[in-house]
Coordinates of C-alpha atoms and ligand atoms in Angstrom, one line a residue:
Chain H
X15 CA 67.3 -151.4 13.2
X16 CA 65.0 -154.4 13.4
X17 CA 66.1 -157.4 11.3
X18 CA 63.8 -157.8 8.3
X19 CA 64.5 -161.5 8.4
X20 CA 63.1 -161.8 11.9
X21 CA 59.9 -160.0 10.8
X22 CA 59.5 -162.2 7.7
X23 CA 59.8 -165.3 9.8
X24 CA 57.0 -164.3 12.3
X25 CA 54.5 -167.0 11.1
X26 CA 57.0 -169.9 11.7
X27 CA 58.6 -168.3 14.8
X28 CA 55.3 -167.3 16.5
X29 CA 52.9 -170.0 15.3
X30 CA 55.2 -172.9 14.2
X31 CA 53.8 -172.7 10.7
X32 CA 55.5 -175.2 8.4
X33 CA 54.3 -176.9 5.2
X34 CA 52.9 -180.3 4.3
X35 CA 53.4 -182.0 0.9
X36 CA 49.9 -182.8 -0.5
X37 CA 51.5 -185.6 -2.6
X38 CA 53.8 -187.6 -0.2
X39 CA 52.8 -186.2 3.2
X40 CA 56.3 -184.8 4.1
X41 CA 56.2 -182.0 6.6
X42 CA 58.9 -179.3 6.5
X43 CA 59.8 -176.6 9.0
X44 CA 60.1 -173.8 8.1
X45 CA 57.7 -174.0 5.2
X46 CA 59.1 -174.7 1.8
X47 CA 57.7 -174.2 -1.7
X48 CA 59.0 -177.5 -3.1
X49 CA 59.0 -180.9 -1.3
X50 CA 62.5 -182.0 -0.5
X51 CA 61.5 -185.7 -0.8
X52 CA 59.3 -185.9 -4.0
X53 CA 60.0 -182.4 -5.6
X54 CA 56.2 -181.7 -5.6
X55 CA 55.2 -178.0 -5.5
X56 CA 51.8 -178.9 -3.8
X57 CA 52.9 -177.6 -0.4
X58 CA 50.2 -176.6 2.1
X59 CA 50.7 -174.4 5.2
X60 CA 50.3 -176.3 8.4
X61 CA 51.0 -175.5 12.1
X62 CA 53.1 -178.0 14.0
X63 CA 52.0 -179.5 17.3
X64 CA 53.6 -177.7 20.2
X65 CA 55.2 -180.9 21.5
X66 CA 58.0 -183.3 20.5
X67 CA 61.0 -185.4 21.4
X68 CA 64.7 -184.5 21.6
X69 CA 66.7 -186.1 18.8
X70 CA 70.0 -184.7 19.8
X71 CA 71.3 -182.0 22.1
X72 CA 74.3 -180.0 23.3
X73 CA 75.2 -177.7 26.2
X74 CA 76.3 -174.2 25.3
X75 CA 78.8 -172.8 27.8
X76 CA 80.4 -170.0 25.7
X77 CA 77.3 -168.2 24.5
X78 CA 77.0 -165.1 22.3
X79 CA 77.1 -161.9 24.4
X80 CA 73.3 -161.3 24.5
X81 CA 72.8 -164.8 26.0
X82 CA 75.5 -164.4 28.7
X83 CA 73.0 -164.4 31.6
X84 CA 71.3 -167.6 30.3
X85 CA 74.6 -169.6 30.1
X86 CA 75.0 -172.6 30.4
X87 CA 71.9 -173.7 28.4
X88 CA 71.0 -176.7 26.3
X89 CA 70.2 -176.5 22.5
X90 CA 68.3 -179.4 21.0
X91 CA 67.0 -180.7 17.7
X92 CA 63.4 -181.6 18.5
X93 CA 61.1 -183.7 16.3
X94 CA 57.4 -183.0 16.4
X95 CA 54.8 -185.8 15.9
X96 CA 54.4 -184.6 12.3
X97 CA 58.1 -185.5 11.7
X98 CA 59.3 -181.9 11.3
X99 CA 62.6 -181.1 13.0
X100 CA 63.6 -177.8 14.5
X101 CA 66.6 -176.5 16.5
X102 CA 65.6 -174.8 19.8
X103 CA 66.9 -173.7 23.1
X104 CA 65.7 -175.8 26.0
X105 CA 64.4 -173.7 29.0
X106 CA 63.4 -174.2 32.6
X107 CA 65.8 -177.1 33.3
X108 CA 69.3 -178.2 34.2
X109 CA 70.9 -178.4 30.7
X110 CA 72.7 -181.6 31.6
X111 CA 69.3 -183.4 31.9
X112 CA 68.5 -182.8 28.3
X113 CA 69.0 -186.1 26.5
X114 CA 67.8 -187.8 23.3
X115 CA 64.3 -189.2 23.7
X116 CA 63.2 -186.5 26.3
X117 CA 59.6 -185.4 25.8
X118 CA 59.3 -181.6 25.5
X119 CA 56.6 -179.1 24.9
X120 CA 57.2 -176.0 22.8
X121 CA 56.5 -172.7 24.5
X122 CA 56.5 -169.2 23.3
X123 CA 59.4 -167.3 24.8
X124 CA 61.7 -164.3 24.4
X125 CA 64.6 -165.5 22.3
X126 CA 66.8 -162.4 22.4
X127 CA 66.8 -158.6 22.5
X128 CA 68.5 -156.6 19.8
X129 CA 71.0 -154.7 21.9
X130 CA 69.8 -152.3 24.6
X131 CA 67.2 -150.2 22.8
X132 CA 66.3 -152.6 20.0
X133 CA 63.3 -154.9 19.5
X134 CA 62.5 -158.0 21.5
X135 CA 62.6 -161.2 19.3
X136 CA 60.2 -163.9 20.3
X137 CA 59.8 -167.6 19.2
X138 CA 59.6 -171.1 20.7
X139 CA 61.8 -172.9 23.1
X140 CA 61.5 -176.5 24.3
X141 CA 60.6 -177.2 28.0
X142 CA 60.9 -180.7 29.4
X143 CA 57.5 -182.5 30.2
X144 CA 57.7 -184.2 33.5
Chain E
X1 CA 23.4 -163.4 27.8
X2 CA 27.2 -163.2 27.4
X3 CA 29.8 -165.0 29.5
X4 CA 33.1 -166.9 29.5
X5 CA 33.6 -169.4 26.7
X6 CA 37.2 -170.2 27.5
X7 CA 39.9 -169.5 30.1
X8 CA 43.5 -170.3 30.7
X9 CA 46.3 -169.4 33.1
X10 CA 50.1 -169.5 33.3
X11 CA 52.5 -169.4 36.2
X12 CA 56.3 -169.6 35.6
X13 CA 58.1 -172.6 37.1
X14 CA 60.8 -170.6 38.9
X15 CA 60.2 -169.9 42.6
X16 CA 61.9 -168.1 45.5
X17 CA 60.8 -168.6 49.1
X18 CA 60.1 -165.8 51.5
X19 CA 62.7 -167.4 53.8
X20 CA 65.4 -167.0 51.1
X21 CA 64.6 -163.3 50.6
X22 CA 64.4 -162.7 54.4
X23 CA 67.8 -164.3 54.9
X24 CA 69.3 -162.0 52.3
X25 CA 68.2 -158.9 54.3
X26 CA 68.8 -160.2 57.8
X27 CA 65.1 -160.4 58.5
X28 CA 63.3 -163.1 60.5
X29 CA 61.7 -165.5 58.0
X30 CA 59.1 -166.6 60.5
X31 CA 57.7 -163.1 61.2
X32 CA 57.6 -162.3 57.4
X33 CA 55.6 -165.6 56.8
X34 CA 53.3 -164.9 59.7
X35 CA 52.9 -161.2 58.9
X36 CA 52.2 -161.4 55.1
X37 CA 51.1 -165.1 54.9
X38 CA 53.5 -165.6 52.0
X39 CA 55.4 -168.9 51.6
X40 CA 57.0 -168.5 48.1
X41 CA 56.4 -166.6 44.9
X42 CA 56.8 -167.3 41.2
X43 CA 59.7 -165.7 39.3
X44 CA 59.8 -165.2 35.5
X45 CA 62.7 -166.7 33.6
X46 CA 64.9 -164.4 31.6
X47 CA 62.9 -165.4 28.6
X48 CA 59.5 -164.8 30.2
X49 CA 57.5 -161.5 30.2
X50 CA 54.0 -160.2 30.1
X51 CA 53.8 -161.1 26.4
X52 CA 54.9 -164.8 26.8
X53 CA 52.7 -165.3 29.8
X54 CA 49.7 -163.8 27.9
X55 CA 50.4 -166.2 25.0
X56 CA 50.6 -169.2 27.2
X57 CA 47.3 -168.3 29.1
X58 CA 45.6 -167.3 25.8
X59 CA 46.5 -170.6 24.2
X60 CA 44.8 -172.4 27.1
X61 CA 41.7 -170.2 26.7
X62 CA 41.5 -171.0 23.0
X63 CA 41.8 -174.7 23.7
X64 CA 39.0 -174.7 26.3
X65 CA 36.8 -172.5 24.0
X66 CA 37.4 -174.8 21.0
X67 CA 36.8 -171.9 18.6
X68 CA 38.6 -170.8 15.5
X69 CA 41.1 -168.2 16.7
X70 CA 40.1 -165.9 13.7
X71 CA 36.7 -165.4 15.2
X72 CA 38.1 -163.4 18.2
X73 CA 37.3 -159.8 17.3
X74 CA 39.1 -158.0 20.2
X75 CA 42.1 -158.6 22.4
X76 CA 42.9 -156.5 25.5
X77 CA 45.9 -157.1 27.7
X78 CA 46.0 -155.5 31.2
X79 CA 49.4 -155.2 32.8
X80 CA 51.7 -152.8 34.6
X81 CA 54.7 -154.5 33.1
X82 CA 54.2 -154.3 29.4
X83 CA 57.7 -155.0 28.0
X84 CA 57.7 -152.0 25.6
X85 CA 57.1 -148.4 26.7
X86 CA 55.8 -147.8 23.1
X87 CA 54.5 -150.8 21.1
X88 CA 51.5 -152.7 22.3
X89 CA 52.0 -156.2 23.9
X90 CA 48.7 -157.1 22.1
X91 CA 50.2 -156.9 18.7
X92 CA 52.7 -159.7 19.4
X93 CA 50.2 -161.8 21.4
X94 CA 47.6 -161.6 18.7
X95 CA 50.1 -162.7 16.1
X96 CA 51.2 -165.6 18.3
X97 CA 47.7 -166.7 19.1
X98 CA 46.6 -166.5 15.4
X99 CA 43.6 -164.3 16.4
X100 CA 44.6 -161.4 14.0
X101 CA 44.8 -159.5 11.9
X102 CA 41.1 -158.6 11.7
X103 CA 40.6 -157.5 15.3
X104 CA 40.8 -154.6 17.7
X105 CA 43.8 -154.6 20.1
X106 CA 44.7 -152.4 23.1
X107 CA 47.0 -152.6 26.1
X108 CA 45.4 -151.5 29.4
X109 CA 47.0 -150.2 32.6
X110 CA 45.5 -149.8 36.0
X111 CA 48.1 -151.1 38.5
X112 CA 46.7 -154.5 39.7
X113 CA 43.3 -154.0 38.2
X114 CA 44.2 -153.9 34.5
X115 CA 43.3 -157.6 34.0
X116 CA 39.7 -157.3 35.1
X117 CA 39.5 -154.0 33.2
X118 CA 40.4 -155.9 30.0
X119 CA 37.8 -158.6 30.9
X120 CA 35.2 -155.9 31.6
X121 CA 35.6 -154.2 28.2
X122 CA 35.8 -157.5 26.3
X123 CA 32.5 -158.6 27.9
X124 CA 30.9 -155.3 27.1
X125 CA 31.8 -155.5 23.4
X126 CA 30.4 -159.0 23.1
X127 CA 27.2 -158.0 24.9
X128 CA 26.8 -155.1 22.6
X129 CA 27.1 -157.4 19.6
X130 CA 30.1 -155.4 18.3
X131 CA 32.3 -158.5 18.1
X132 CA 31.5 -162.3 18.2
X133 CA 34.3 -163.2 20.7
X134 CA 36.7 -161.0 22.7
X135 CA 39.6 -161.9 24.9
X136 CA 40.7 -160.1 28.0
X137 CA 44.1 -161.0 29.7
X138 CA 45.7 -159.9 32.9
X139 CA 49.4 -160.7 33.2
X140 CA 52.4 -159.2 35.0
X141 CA 56.1 -159.7 35.9
X142 CA 56.2 -157.0 38.5
X143 CA 59.2 -156.0 40.6
X144 CA 59.5 -154.9 44.2
X145 CA 62.5 -152.8 45.2
X146 CA 65.2 -154.9 47.0
X147 CA 64.6 -155.1 50.7
X148 CA 61.1 -153.5 50.3
X149 CA 58.0 -155.4 51.7
X150 CA 56.9 -155.8 48.0
X151 CA 59.9 -157.9 47.2
X152 CA 58.2 -160.8 49.1
X153 CA 55.0 -160.6 47.0
X154 CA 55.7 -159.2 43.5
X155 CA 55.6 -162.3 41.2
X156 CA 54.8 -163.4 37.7
X157 CA 51.8 -165.0 36.0
X158 CA 48.5 -164.3 34.3
X159 CA 45.1 -165.5 33.1
X160 CA 43.1 -165.1 29.9
X161 CA 39.4 -165.1 29.4
X162 CA 37.4 -165.3 26.1
X163 CA 33.9 -163.9 26.2
X164 CA 31.1 -164.9 23.8
X165 CA 27.3 -165.5 23.7
X166 CA 27.1 -169.2 23.0
X167 CA 28.4 -172.4 24.6
X168 CA 29.2 -170.6 27.8
X169 CA 31.3 -172.2 30.5
X170 CA 30.4 -169.4 32.9
X171 CA 27.5 -166.9 32.8
X172 CA 28.3 -163.3 33.8
X173 CA 25.3 -162.3 35.9
X174 CA 26.4 -158.8 36.9
X175 CA 29.4 -156.4 37.0
X176 CA 30.2 -153.4 39.2
X177 CA 33.1 -150.9 39.1
X178 CA 34.2 -148.4 41.8
X179 CA 36.9 -145.8 41.2
X180 CA 38.4 -142.9 43.2
X181 CA 41.6 -140.8 43.1
X182 CA 43.7 -142.4 45.8
X183 CA 47.6 -142.1 45.7
X184 CA 48.4 -145.4 47.5
X185 CA 50.9 -146.8 45.1
X186 CA 52.6 -145.4 42.0
X187 CA 55.6 -145.4 39.7
X188 CA 56.6 -142.3 37.8
X189 CA 57.8 -142.5 34.2
X190 CA 61.5 -143.5 34.1
X191 CA 61.5 -145.0 37.7
X192 CA 62.4 -148.7 37.9
X193 CA 60.6 -149.6 41.1
X194 CA 57.2 -148.5 42.3
X195 CA 56.6 -146.6 45.5
X196 CA 53.8 -147.0 48.0
X197 CA 52.2 -145.0 50.7
X198 CA 53.0 -147.4 53.6
X199 CA 50.0 -147.5 55.8
X200 CA 48.0 -145.6 53.2
X201 CA 47.8 -148.8 51.1
X202 CA 45.4 -150.5 53.6
X203 CA 42.2 -148.9 54.8
X204 CA 41.7 -146.0 52.3
X205 CA 42.9 -148.0 49.3
X206 CA 42.6 -151.8 49.3
X207 CA 39.8 -152.2 51.9
X208 CA 37.7 -149.2 50.9
X209 CA 37.5 -150.2 47.2
X210 CA 37.3 -154.0 47.6
X211 CA 34.6 -153.8 50.2
X212 CA 32.6 -151.1 48.5
X213 CA 32.6 -152.8 45.1
X214 CA 31.7 -156.1 46.6
X215 CA 28.9 -154.7 48.9
X216 CA 27.4 -152.8 45.9
X217 CA 27.4 -155.8 43.5
X218 CA 25.7 -157.8 46.3
X219 CA 23.1 -155.0 46.7
X220 CA 22.6 -154.8 42.9
X221 CA 22.1 -158.6 42.5
X222 CA 20.2 -159.2 45.7
X223 CA 22.6 -162.0 46.6
X224 CA 23.9 -162.6 50.1
X225 CA 27.5 -163.8 50.9
X226 CA 26.1 -167.2 51.8
X227 CA 24.7 -167.7 48.3
X228 CA 28.2 -168.0 46.9
X229 CA 30.2 -171.2 46.6
X230 CA 33.4 -169.3 45.9
X231 CA 34.9 -165.8 46.3
X232 CA 38.2 -164.4 45.2
X233 CA 39.4 -160.9 46.2
X234 CA 42.7 -159.3 44.9
X235 CA 45.7 -160.7 46.7
X236 CA 48.5 -158.1 47.3
X237 CA 49.6 -160.4 50.2
X238 CA 48.1 -163.2 52.1
X239 CA 46.5 -161.1 54.8
X240 CA 44.5 -158.4 53.1
X241 CA 42.0 -160.7 51.2
X242 CA 41.4 -162.8 54.3
X243 CA 40.6 -159.8 56.4
X244 CA 38.3 -158.3 53.7
X245 CA 36.6 -161.6 53.1
X246 CA 35.9 -162.0 56.8
X247 CA 34.6 -158.5 57.2
X248 CA 32.3 -159.1 54.2
X249 CA 30.9 -162.2 55.8
X250 CA 32.6 -165.0 53.7
X251 CA 33.9 -168.2 55.2
X252 CA 37.1 -170.2 54.7
X253 CA 35.3 -172.7 52.5
X254 CA 34.4 -169.9 50.1
X255 CA 37.8 -168.2 49.9
X256 CA 40.3 -170.9 50.2
X257 CA 40.2 -172.3 46.6
X258 CA 41.0 -168.9 45.0
X259 CA 43.4 -167.8 47.7
X260 CA 46.5 -168.9 45.9
X261 CA 48.8 -166.1 47.0
X262 CA 50.8 -168.0 49.6
X263 CA 52.3 -170.1 46.8
X264 CA 52.1 -167.8 43.8
X265 CA 52.7 -164.3 45.2
X266 CA 51.0 -161.2 43.9
X267 CA 50.8 -161.4 40.1
X268 CA 49.3 -157.9 40.0
X269 CA 47.0 -157.7 37.0
X270 CA 47.0 -161.6 36.9
X271 CA 46.2 -161.9 40.6
X272 CA 42.4 -162.2 41.0
X273 CA 41.9 -163.5 37.4
X274 CA 44.3 -166.4 38.2
X275 CA 42.5 -167.0 41.5
X276 CA 39.3 -167.2 39.4
X277 CA 40.9 -169.7 37.1
X278 CA 41.8 -171.9 40.1
X279 CA 38.1 -171.8 41.1
X280 CA 36.8 -172.6 37.5
X281 CA 39.2 -175.6 37.6
X282 CA 37.0 -177.2 40.3
X283 CA 33.6 -175.4 40.3
X284 CA 30.4 -177.5 39.7
X285 CA 27.5 -176.4 37.4
X286 CA 25.3 -173.7 39.0
X287 CA 28.0 -172.7 41.6
X288 CA 27.8 -168.9 42.2
X289 CA 31.2 -167.2 42.1
X290 CA 32.2 -163.6 43.1
X291 CA 35.4 -161.9 42.1
X292 CA 36.6 -158.4 43.1
X293 CA 39.9 -157.0 41.8
X294 CA 41.8 -154.0 43.1
X295 CA 44.1 -151.6 41.4
X296 CA 46.0 -148.9 43.1
X297 CA 45.2 -145.4 42.1
X298 CA 42.5 -146.7 42.9
X299 CA 39.6 -148.9 41.9
X300 CA 37.9 -152.3 42.0
X301 CA 35.9 -154.3 39.5
X302 CA 33.4 -157.0 40.7
X303 CA 31.8 -159.8 38.7
X304 CA 29.1 -162.2 39.8
X305 CA 29.4 -165.4 37.8
X306 CA 27.6 -168.7 37.6
X307 CA 29.2 -172.0 36.3
X308 CA 27.3 -173.9 33.6
X309 CA 27.0 -177.6 32.7
X310 CA 29.7 -177.2 30.1
X311 CA 32.5 -176.1 32.5
X312 CA 33.5 -179.5 33.8
X313 CA 33.7 -181.0 30.3
X314 CA 36.1 -178.3 29.1
X315 CA 38.5 -177.8 31.9
X316 CA 40.7 -180.7 31.1
X317 CA 41.8 -179.2 27.8
X318 CA 44.4 -177.0 29.4
X319 CA 46.6 -177.1 32.5
X320 CA 45.0 -176.2 35.8
X321 CA 46.3 -173.6 38.2
X322 CA 47.0 -176.2 40.9
X323 CA 49.0 -178.3 38.4
X324 CA 51.2 -175.2 37.7
X325 CA 51.5 -174.3 41.4
X326 CA 52.2 -177.8 42.6
X327 CA 54.0 -179.2 39.5
X328 CA 57.6 -178.8 38.4
X329 CA 59.2 -176.0 40.3
X330 CA 62.8 -174.7 40.4
X331 CA 63.8 -173.0 43.6
X332 CA 66.2 -170.1 43.2
X333 CA 68.8 -168.7 45.5
X334 CA 68.7 -164.9 46.1
X335 CA 71.7 -164.6 43.8
X336 CA 70.0 -166.5 40.9
X337 CA 66.8 -164.5 41.6
X338 CA 68.8 -161.2 41.3
X339 CA 70.2 -162.4 38.0
X340 CA 66.8 -163.5 36.7
X341 CA 65.2 -160.2 37.6
X342 CA 68.1 -158.3 36.0
X343 CA 69.2 -156.7 39.2
X344 CA 72.8 -157.5 38.3
X345 CA 74.6 -155.1 36.0
X346 CA 77.4 -156.5 33.8
X347 CA 79.7 -154.8 31.3
X348 CA 78.9 -155.1 27.6
Ligands
ZN403 ZN1 56.5 -184.7 -1.2

C-alpha cells in the first residue's frame, strides 16, 4: 500500500518546492502556509536551487533494514543559497569525508523501496561537488 | 525545420575496470581489453536507475534549451531497464522535470535502440505541429549475466534531447529507419539476464542493420562519408563500431569523439545518444554529424544533423560528457560491484 504522505509530498520531494514569504523574504522547506519568522500568510511557492552547503552531518552505521546495503552512509543538514535547510542522505562519497562547509549538489535519486513488491520512493540526495 | 533545442547527458560516478571483472573469473585481462576494446564501465549506485538518470539528463537538456518546462508537450523514454514492469518511468520523470501534467508520455522499448526511437517520435510530433516541444530520452542500467561477455560492457547512463522549431542548436536534416525480425539478443518475461545468439550478434544483426541504415541515409541525402565532421554508431563494445565505421569509409578523426565506449561501457538505449552528446559538446557551427543506433531484434535509426551558431553558446549550461567520464570516479571491487548490482541475496 503506497504511503499517501509520500505521494502528497511529491512537489517538494521531486522538485524541491518550498515557499518564500512575500513580506520578509524567509524561505521555508517544505512549503508552509504561515511564515515562521513574521507570521505573514503571504507565502509563495518557490523551487530551491539544486545546490548548497553542509551545515552539519553524521554517519549512519546501523541503518533501517531497507538501507542495509547502503550502510555506512552520511546524512547531512544542507543549506541552499536561499537559506532553506533540508536533511538529506549524502551519496557517491566516503561518508567520513562529509563535513560542515562541504559544497554539494542536490540530485534526484531513489530514496527507498517499499518492501519487495511496493512502490519506489524518489527524492533528492546531496552529492559532493569536487 | 525542426531540430534539437536542448540536450543533456548523465553517467554515474561508479566504475569497474575490465581487469577487475576478468580477475574475478580467472580470465586474462589483457586479452579482454584487446578483444573488446573496453577499459572500464559505469555502474549505477543503489539509488540510481533509468528514472534518476533520465531526470539528470533531462534537467541538463532543459537548462541548455532555456525554455519553460511546461511548454514540453511530449516526453518519451526509451530503455530496456525501466524500473517498473507496470507503471511508466515517464510519469515520475515528467513530475520531477516539471514538464507535466499537460503532456503526452510513453515508455519505449527496443533493446539498445529505444533512445533514438524516442527521439525519432519526439521529432516527428514537433515537425507535424502537434506539440511545441517534445523530449526524447535514452537511458539504461543494463545487466550482463556474471561471467558472460556482456558483463564487461553492460553499463549505466543516458542522454535527453528536446526537439523544437525555433532557436535550434542542431538542425535535423534527415532520418532513416531500418528494421527486420532478427533473434540476436532477447530476454523473456521473468528472466533476470538477457541471452544472446553468440556469433549471430555480429554480421546478421549489428553490421547488417547499422551499415544498411547508414548507407541508405547517405543515399537519401546525397552526402558522402567525407562530408561529415563526426560520426557515432551504436557501441555494444569497442570493436563493432570501429569495424563498421571503417567499412563505411569513415576515418578516426570522424569517429573518435563519439566513441566513448572504452570508458563508459555500453549504456544500451543511452549509447549512441550519449556519444552524440559528446560530439555536440565540441562541434562547431555547420559541422555535419551522423548518428546510427542499433537495437537487437533488430533495427537501426539514422539521423543526419548539422550544428548551428547557437550550439557553442549553450553547451556550457550543463555538464559535458567528458567532464562526467574524466571527472570524479569511484572504482569498485568486484564484491562492491556485485552488491551495487544486487547480485548478493541477504535475509530480510
Ligand atoms: Zn515572513
